[in-house]
PDB file of C-alpha atoms in Angstrom:
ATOM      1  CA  UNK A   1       3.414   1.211 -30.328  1.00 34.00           C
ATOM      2  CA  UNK A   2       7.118   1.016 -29.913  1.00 38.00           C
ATOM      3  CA  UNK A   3       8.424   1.396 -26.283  1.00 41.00           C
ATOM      4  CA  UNK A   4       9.937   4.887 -25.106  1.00 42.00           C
ATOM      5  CA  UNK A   5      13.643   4.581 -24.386  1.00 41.00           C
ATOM      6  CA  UNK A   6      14.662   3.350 -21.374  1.00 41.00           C
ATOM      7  CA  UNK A   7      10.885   1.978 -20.748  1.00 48.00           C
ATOM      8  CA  UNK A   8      11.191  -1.986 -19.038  1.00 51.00           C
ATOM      9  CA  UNK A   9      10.726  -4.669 -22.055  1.00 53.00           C
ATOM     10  CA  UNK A  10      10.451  -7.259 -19.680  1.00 67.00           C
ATOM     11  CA  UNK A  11       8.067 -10.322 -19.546  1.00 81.00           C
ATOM     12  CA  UNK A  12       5.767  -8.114 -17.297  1.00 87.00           C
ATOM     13  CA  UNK A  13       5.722  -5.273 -19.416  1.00 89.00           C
ATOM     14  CA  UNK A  14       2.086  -4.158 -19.598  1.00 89.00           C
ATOM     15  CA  UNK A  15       0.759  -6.950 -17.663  1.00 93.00           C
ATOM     16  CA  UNK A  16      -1.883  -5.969 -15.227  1.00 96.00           C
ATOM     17  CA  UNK A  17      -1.011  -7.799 -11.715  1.00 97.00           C
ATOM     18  CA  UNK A  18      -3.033  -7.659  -8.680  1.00 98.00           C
ATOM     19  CA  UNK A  19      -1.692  -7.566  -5.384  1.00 97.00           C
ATOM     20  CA  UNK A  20      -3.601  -8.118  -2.394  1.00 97.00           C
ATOM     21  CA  UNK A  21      -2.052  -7.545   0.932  1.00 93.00           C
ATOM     22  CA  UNK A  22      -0.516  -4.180  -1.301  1.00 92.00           C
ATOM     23  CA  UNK A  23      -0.169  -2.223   2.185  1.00 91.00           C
ATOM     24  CA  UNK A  24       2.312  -5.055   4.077  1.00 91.00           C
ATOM     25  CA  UNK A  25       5.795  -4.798   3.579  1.00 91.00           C
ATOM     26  CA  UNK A  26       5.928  -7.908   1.338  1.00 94.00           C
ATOM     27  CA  UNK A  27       3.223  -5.982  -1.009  1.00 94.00           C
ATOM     28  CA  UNK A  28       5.003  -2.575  -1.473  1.00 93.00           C
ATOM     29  CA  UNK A  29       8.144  -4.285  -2.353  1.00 95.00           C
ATOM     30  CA  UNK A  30       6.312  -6.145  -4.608  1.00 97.00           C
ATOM     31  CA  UNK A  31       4.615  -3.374  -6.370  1.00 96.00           C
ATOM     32  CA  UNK A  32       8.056  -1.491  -6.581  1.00 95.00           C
ATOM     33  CA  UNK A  33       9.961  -4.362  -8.681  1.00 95.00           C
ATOM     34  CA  UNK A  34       7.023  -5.668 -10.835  1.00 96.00           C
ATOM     35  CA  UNK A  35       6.305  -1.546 -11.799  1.00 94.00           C
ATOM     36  CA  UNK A  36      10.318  -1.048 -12.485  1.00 93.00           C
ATOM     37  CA  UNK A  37       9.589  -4.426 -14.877  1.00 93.00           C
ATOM     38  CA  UNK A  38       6.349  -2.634 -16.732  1.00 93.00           C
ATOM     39  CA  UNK A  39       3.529  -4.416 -14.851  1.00 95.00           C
ATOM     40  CA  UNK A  40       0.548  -2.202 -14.445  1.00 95.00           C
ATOM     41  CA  UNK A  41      -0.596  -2.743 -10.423  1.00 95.00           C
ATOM     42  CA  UNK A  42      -4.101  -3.314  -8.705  1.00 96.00           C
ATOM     43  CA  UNK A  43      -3.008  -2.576  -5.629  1.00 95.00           C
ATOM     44  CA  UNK A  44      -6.288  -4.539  -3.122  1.00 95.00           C
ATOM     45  CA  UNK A  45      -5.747  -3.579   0.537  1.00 90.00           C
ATOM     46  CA  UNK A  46      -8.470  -4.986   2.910  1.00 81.00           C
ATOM     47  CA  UNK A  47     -10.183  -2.646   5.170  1.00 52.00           C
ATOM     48  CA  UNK A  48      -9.372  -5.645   8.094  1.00 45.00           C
ATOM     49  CA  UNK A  49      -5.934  -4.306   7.570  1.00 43.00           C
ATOM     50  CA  UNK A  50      -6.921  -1.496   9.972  1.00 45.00           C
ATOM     51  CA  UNK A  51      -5.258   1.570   7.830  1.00 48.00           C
ATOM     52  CA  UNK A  52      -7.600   4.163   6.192  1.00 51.00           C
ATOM     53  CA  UNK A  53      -4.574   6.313   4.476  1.00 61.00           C
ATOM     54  CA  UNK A  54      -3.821   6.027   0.825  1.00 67.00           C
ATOM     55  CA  UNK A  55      -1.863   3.826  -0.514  1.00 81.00           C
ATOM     56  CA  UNK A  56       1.350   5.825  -1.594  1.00 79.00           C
ATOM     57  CA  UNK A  57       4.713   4.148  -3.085  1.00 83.00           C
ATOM     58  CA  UNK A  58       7.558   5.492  -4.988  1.00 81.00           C
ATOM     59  CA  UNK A  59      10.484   4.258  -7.452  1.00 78.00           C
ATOM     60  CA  UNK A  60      13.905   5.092  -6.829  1.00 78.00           C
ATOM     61  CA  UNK A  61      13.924   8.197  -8.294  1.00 76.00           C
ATOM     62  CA  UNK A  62      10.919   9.541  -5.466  1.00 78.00           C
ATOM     63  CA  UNK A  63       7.989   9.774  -7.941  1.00 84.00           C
ATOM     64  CA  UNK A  64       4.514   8.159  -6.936  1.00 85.00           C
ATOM     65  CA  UNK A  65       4.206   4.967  -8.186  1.00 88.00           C
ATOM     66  CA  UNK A  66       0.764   5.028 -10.709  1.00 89.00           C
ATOM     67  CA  UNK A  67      -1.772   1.955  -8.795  1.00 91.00           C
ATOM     68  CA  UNK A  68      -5.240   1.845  -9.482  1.00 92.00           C
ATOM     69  CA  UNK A  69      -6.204   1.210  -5.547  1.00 92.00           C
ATOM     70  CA  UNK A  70      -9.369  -0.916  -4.287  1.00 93.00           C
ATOM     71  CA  UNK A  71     -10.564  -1.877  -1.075  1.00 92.00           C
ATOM     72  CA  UNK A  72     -12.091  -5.411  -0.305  1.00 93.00           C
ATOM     73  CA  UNK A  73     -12.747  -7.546   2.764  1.00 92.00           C
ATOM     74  CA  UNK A  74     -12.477 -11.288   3.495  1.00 93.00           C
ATOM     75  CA  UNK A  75     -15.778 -12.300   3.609  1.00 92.00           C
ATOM     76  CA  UNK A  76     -16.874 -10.177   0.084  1.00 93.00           C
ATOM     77  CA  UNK A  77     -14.528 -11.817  -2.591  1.00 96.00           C
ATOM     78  CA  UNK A  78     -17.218 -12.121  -5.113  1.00 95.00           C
ATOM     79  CA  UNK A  79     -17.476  -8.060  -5.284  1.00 95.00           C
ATOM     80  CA  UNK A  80     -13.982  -8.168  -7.189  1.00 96.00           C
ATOM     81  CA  UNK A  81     -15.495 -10.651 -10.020  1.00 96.00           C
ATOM     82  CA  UNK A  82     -15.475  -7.336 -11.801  1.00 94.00           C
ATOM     83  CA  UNK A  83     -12.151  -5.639 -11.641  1.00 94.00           C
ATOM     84  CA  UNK A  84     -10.218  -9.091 -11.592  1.00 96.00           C
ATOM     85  CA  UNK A  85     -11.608  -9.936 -15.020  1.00 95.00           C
ATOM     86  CA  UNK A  86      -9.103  -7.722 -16.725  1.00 94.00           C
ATOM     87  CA  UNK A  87      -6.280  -8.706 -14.430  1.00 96.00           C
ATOM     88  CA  UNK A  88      -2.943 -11.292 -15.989  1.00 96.00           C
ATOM     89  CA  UNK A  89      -2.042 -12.235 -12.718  1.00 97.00           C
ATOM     90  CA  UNK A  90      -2.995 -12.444  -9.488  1.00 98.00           C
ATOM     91  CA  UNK A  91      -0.826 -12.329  -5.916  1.00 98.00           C
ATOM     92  CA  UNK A  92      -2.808 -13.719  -3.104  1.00 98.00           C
ATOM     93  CA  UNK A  93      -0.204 -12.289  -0.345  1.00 95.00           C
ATOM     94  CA  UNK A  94      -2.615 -10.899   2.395  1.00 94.00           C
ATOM     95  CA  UNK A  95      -2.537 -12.459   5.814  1.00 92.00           C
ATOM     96  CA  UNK A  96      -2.612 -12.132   9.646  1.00 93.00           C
ATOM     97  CA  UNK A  97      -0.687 -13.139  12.394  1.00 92.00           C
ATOM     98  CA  UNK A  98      -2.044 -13.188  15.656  1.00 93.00           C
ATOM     99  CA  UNK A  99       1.137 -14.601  17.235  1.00 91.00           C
ATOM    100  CA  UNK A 100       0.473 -16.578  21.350  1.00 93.00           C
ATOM    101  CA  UNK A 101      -3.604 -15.925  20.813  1.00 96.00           C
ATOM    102  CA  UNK A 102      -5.341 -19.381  20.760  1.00 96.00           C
ATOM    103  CA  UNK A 103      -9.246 -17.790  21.306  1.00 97.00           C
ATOM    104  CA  UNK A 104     -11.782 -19.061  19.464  1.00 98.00           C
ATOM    105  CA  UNK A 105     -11.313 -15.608  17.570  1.00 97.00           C
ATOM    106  CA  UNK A 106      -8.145 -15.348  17.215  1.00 97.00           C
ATOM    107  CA  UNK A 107      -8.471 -19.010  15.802  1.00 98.00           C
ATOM    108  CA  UNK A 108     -11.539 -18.051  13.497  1.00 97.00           C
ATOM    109  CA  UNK A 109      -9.841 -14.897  12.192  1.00 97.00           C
ATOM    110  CA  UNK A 110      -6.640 -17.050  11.382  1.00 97.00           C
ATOM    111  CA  UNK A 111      -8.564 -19.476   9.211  1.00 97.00           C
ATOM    112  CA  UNK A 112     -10.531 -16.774   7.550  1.00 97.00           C
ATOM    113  CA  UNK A 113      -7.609 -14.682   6.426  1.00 96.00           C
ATOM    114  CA  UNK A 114      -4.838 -16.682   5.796  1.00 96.00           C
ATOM    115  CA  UNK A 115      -6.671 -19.233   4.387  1.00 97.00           C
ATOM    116  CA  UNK A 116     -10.321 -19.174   3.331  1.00 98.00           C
ATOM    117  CA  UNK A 117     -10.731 -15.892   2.337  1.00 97.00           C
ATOM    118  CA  UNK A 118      -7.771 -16.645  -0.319  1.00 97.00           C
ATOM    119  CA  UNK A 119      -8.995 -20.157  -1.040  1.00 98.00           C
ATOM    120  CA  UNK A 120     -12.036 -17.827  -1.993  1.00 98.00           C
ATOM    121  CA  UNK A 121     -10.073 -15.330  -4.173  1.00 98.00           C
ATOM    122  CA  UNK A 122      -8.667 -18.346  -6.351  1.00 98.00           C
ATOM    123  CA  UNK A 123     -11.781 -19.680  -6.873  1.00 97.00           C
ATOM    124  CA  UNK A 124     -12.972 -16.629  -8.273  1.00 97.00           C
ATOM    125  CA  UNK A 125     -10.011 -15.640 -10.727  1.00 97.00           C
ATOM    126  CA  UNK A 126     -10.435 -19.594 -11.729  1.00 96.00           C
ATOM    127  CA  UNK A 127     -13.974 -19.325 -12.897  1.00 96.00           C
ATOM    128  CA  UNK A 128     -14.084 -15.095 -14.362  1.00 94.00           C
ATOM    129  CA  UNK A 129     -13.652 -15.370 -17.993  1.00 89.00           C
ATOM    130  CA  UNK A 130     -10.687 -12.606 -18.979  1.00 85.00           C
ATOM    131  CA  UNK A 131     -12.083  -9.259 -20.590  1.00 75.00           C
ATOM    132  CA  UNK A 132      -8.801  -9.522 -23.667  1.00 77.00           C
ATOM    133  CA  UNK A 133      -7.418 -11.845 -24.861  1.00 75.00           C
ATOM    134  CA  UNK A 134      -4.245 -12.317 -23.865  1.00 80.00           C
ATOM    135  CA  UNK A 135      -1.677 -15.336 -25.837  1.00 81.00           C
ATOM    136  CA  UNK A 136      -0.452 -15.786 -22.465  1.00 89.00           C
ATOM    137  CA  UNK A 137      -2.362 -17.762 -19.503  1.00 93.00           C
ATOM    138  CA  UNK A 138      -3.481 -16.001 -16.412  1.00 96.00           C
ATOM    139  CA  UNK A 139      -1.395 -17.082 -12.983  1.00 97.00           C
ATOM    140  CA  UNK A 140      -1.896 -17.078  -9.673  1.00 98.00           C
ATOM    141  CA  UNK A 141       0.541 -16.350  -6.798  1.00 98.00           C
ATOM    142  CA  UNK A 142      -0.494 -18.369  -3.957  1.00 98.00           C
ATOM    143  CA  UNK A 143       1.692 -16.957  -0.813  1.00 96.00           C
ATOM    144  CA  UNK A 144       1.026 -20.189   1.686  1.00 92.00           C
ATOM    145  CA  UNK A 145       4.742 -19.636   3.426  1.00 91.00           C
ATOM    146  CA  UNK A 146       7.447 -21.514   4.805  1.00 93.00           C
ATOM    147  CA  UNK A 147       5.052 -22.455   8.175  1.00 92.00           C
ATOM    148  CA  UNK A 148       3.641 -24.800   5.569  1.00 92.00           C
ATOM    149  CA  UNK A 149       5.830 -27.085   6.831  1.00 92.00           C
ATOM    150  CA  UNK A 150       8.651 -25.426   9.453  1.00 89.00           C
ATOM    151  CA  UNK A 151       7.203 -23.967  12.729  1.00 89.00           C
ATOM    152  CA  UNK A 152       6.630 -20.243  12.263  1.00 87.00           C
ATOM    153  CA  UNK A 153       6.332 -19.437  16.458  1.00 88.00           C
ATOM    154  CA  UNK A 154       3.590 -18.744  16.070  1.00 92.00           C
ATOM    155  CA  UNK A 155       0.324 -22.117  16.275  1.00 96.00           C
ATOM    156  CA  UNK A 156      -2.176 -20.358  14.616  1.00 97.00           C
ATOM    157  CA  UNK A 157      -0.427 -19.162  11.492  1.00 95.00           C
ATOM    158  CA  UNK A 158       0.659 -22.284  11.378  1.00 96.00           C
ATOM    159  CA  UNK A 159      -2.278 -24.255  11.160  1.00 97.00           C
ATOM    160  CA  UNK A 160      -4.151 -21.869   8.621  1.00 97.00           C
ATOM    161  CA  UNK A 161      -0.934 -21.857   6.229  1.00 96.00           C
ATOM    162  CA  UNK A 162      -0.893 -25.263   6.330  1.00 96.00           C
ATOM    163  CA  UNK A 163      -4.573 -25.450   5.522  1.00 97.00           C
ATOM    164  CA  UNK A 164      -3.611 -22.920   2.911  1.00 97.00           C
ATOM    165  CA  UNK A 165      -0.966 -25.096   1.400  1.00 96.00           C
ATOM    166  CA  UNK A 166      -3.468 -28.281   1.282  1.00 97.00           C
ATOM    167  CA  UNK A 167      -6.369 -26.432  -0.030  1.00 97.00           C
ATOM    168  CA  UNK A 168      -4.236 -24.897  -3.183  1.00 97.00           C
ATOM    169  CA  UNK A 169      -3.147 -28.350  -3.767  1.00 97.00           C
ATOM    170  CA  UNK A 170      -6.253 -30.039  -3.949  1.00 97.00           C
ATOM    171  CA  UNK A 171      -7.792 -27.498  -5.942  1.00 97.00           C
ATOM    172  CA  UNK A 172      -4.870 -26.957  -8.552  1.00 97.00           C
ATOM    173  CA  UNK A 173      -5.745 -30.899  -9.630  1.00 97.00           C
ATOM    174  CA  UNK A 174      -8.883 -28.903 -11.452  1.00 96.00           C
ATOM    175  CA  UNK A 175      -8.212 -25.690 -11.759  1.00 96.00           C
ATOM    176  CA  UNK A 176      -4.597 -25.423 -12.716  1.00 96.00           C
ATOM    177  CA  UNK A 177      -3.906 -25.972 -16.850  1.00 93.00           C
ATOM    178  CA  UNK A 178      -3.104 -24.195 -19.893  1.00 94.00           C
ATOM    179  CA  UNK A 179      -4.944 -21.158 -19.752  1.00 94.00           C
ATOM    180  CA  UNK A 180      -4.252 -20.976 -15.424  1.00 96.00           C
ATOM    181  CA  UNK A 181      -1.130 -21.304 -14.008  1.00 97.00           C
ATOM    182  CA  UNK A 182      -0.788 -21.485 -10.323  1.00 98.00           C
ATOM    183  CA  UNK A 183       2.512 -21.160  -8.186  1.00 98.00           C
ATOM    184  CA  UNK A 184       3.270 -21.438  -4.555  1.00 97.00           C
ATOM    185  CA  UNK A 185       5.419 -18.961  -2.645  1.00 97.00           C
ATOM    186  CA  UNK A 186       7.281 -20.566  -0.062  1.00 97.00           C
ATOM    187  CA  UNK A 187       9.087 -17.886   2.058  1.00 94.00           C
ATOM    188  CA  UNK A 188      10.999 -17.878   5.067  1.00 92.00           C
ATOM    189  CA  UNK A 189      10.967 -15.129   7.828  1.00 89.00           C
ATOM    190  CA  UNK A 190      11.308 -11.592   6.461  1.00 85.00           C
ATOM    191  CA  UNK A 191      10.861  -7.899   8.443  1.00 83.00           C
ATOM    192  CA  UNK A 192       7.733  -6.688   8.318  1.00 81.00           C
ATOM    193  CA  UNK A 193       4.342  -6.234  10.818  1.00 75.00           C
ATOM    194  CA  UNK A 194       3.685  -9.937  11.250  1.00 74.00           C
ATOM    195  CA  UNK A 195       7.264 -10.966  12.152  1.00 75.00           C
ATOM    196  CA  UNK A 196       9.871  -7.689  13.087  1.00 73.00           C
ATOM    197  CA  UNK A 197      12.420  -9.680  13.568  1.00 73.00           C
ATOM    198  CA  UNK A 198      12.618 -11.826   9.949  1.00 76.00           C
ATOM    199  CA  UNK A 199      16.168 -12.460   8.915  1.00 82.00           C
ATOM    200  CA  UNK A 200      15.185 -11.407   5.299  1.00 92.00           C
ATOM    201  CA  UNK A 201      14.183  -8.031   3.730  1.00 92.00           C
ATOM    202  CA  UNK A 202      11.096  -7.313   1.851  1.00 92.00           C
ATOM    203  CA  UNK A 203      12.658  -6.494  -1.203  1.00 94.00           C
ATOM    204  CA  UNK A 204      15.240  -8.722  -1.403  1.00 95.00           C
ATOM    205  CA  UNK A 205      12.253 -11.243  -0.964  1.00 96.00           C
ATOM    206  CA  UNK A 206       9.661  -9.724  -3.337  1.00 96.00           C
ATOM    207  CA  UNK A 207      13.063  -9.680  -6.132  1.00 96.00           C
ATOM    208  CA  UNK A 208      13.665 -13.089  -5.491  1.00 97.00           C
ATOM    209  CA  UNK A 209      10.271 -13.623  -6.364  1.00 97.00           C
ATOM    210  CA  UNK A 210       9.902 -12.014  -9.521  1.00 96.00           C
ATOM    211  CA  UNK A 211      13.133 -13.791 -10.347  1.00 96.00           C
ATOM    212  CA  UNK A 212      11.998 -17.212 -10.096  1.00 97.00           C
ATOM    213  CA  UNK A 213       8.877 -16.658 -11.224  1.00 96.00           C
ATOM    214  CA  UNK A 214      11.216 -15.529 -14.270  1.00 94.00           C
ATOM    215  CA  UNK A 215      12.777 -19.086 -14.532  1.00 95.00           C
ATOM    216  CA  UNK A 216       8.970 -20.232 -15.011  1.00 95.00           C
ATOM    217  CA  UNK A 217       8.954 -22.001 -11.524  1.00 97.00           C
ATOM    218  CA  UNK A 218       6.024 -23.401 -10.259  1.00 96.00           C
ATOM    219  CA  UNK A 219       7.140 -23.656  -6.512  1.00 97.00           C
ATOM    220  CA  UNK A 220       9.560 -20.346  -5.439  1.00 98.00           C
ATOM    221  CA  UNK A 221      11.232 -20.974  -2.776  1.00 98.00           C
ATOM    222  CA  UNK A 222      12.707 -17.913  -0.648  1.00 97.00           C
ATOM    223  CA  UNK A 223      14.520 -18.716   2.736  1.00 95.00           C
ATOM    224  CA  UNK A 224      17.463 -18.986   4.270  1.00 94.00           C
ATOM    225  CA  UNK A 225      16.679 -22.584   5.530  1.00 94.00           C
ATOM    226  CA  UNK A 226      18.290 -24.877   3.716  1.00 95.00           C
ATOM    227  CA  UNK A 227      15.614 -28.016   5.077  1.00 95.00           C
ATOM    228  CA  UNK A 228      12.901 -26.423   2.973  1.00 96.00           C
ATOM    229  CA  UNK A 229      14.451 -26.755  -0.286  1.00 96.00           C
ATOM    230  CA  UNK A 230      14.652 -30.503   0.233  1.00 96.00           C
ATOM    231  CA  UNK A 231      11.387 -30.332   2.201  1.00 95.00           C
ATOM    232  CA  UNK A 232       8.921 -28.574   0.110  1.00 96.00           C
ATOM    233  CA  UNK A 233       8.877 -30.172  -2.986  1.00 97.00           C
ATOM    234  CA  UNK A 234       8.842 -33.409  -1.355  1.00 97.00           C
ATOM    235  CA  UNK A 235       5.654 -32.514   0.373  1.00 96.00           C
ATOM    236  CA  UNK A 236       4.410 -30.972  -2.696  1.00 95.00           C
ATOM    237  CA  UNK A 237       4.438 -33.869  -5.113  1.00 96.00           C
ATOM    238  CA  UNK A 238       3.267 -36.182  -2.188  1.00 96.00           C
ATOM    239  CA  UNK A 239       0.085 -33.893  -1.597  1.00 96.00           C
ATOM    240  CA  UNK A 240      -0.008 -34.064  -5.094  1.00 95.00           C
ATOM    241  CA  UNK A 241       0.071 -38.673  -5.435  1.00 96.00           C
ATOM    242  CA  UNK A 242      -2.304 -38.298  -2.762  1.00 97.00           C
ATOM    243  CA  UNK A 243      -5.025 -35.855  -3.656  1.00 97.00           C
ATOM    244  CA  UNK A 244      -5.047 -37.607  -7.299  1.00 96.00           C
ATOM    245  CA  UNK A 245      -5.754 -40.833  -6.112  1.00 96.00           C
ATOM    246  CA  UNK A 246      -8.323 -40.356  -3.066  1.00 96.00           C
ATOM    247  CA  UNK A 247     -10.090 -37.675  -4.865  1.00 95.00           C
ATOM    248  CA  UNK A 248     -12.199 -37.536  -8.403  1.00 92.00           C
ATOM    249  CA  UNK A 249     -13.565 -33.955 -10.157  1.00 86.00           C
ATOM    250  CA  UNK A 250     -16.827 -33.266  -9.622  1.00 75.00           C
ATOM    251  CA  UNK A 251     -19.366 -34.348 -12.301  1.00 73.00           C
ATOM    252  CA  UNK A 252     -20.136 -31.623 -15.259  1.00 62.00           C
ATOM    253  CA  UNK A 253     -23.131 -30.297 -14.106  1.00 53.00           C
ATOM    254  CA  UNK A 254     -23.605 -30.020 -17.994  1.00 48.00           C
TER     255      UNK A 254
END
């Protein structure tokens, strides 16, 4: 069927995109530019995220943005095996940031949301076999951040980005190929819950994204430190040398 006029013919057109961490600011800008390119949103906020109103966003000309919502918690991943299956892409954005707190739950909850719980989620998507066919592969969106590998103020997010960062690298060696593709988003200090005072906006962020993802990059950088562009993709490939060599797949159980 041939598009209506003025309907987005863009590489997203019709491409059904999950978002989790849809209720942060990071998420809703997200959800605005991928539905003004034609993407079809999953919009997966986690009942952890302590808000029980519905999720409501609008385009620029004030009309409710269509999202087919779902709850989830970390913890109960597998209970999305079913509405993932029929997803082309996936944005692991969600997180926490629990800022001076070093208690052993403040430290437990870091690990389990920034990290694990999306470690998890990847897993998943990696192993669901796709309801259509599709002649494009499925992707992944794996938001690890610039405290990969620049201090973020803040230990704890920190550590459980970094862990992030290692874990997606490790586990790209076997899960990344032709019919997966997984990038990183590296980004720098933008407004929102976790961080008020980010130098960066939202949507100038979640655009930048969308752009580079465009350009077919595997690593999108966003951030106005210039260190991490020479940084990042340093650390990247080295992760990369060293994973290979230290570590084999695990035998076909087959």
């Amino acid at each position: 069927m041939a598009p209506h006029p003025g309907s987005p013919t863009g590489p997203w057109q019709g491409r059904r995109i999950a978002i989790t961490g849809a209720n942060g600011s990071l998420g809703r800008a997200l959800i605005r530019v991928l539905h003004r390119e034609g993407a079809r949103i999953l919009a997966l906020t986690s009942a952890a995220a302590g808000t029980s109103d519905p999720l409501v966003e609008r385009d620029e000309a004030g009309a409710p943005i269509p999202l087919e919502l779902v709850s989830w918690r970390c913890g109960a991943e597998e209970e999305l095996a079913g509405v993932l299956a029929d997803v082309d892409v996936l944005v692991l954005n969600h997180g926490v940031n629990v800022h001076s707190a070093r208690s052993a739950e403040a430290t437990g909850l870091s690990l389990e949301v920034n990290a694990l719980s999306s470690w998890r989620l990847l897993e998943l998507y990696a192993e669901l076999k796709p309801a259509r066919a599709s002649d494009r592969p499925r992707e992944v969106w794996v938001n690890t951040s610039e405290a990969e590998i620049q201090p973020a103020l803040s230990p704890l997010y920190e550590l459980s980005k970094r862990l992030l960062g290692q874990l997606t690298s490790l586990r790209a060696l076997d899960l990344a190929g032709p019919e997966l593709r997984i990038r990183r988003l590296v980004l720098g200090p933008f407004r929102s819950p976790l961080n008020p005072i980010g130098v960066m906006g939202a949507d100038f962020v979640a655009r930048e994204i969308v752009r580079q993802v465009g350009w077919n990059l595997g690593l999108v950088i966003v951030t106005p430190n210039p260190l991490t562009y020479l940084l990042m993709p340093v650390t990247t490939l080295g992760r990369w040398l060293y994973f290979r060599l230290l570590t084999r797949p695990s035998p076909d159980p087959g």
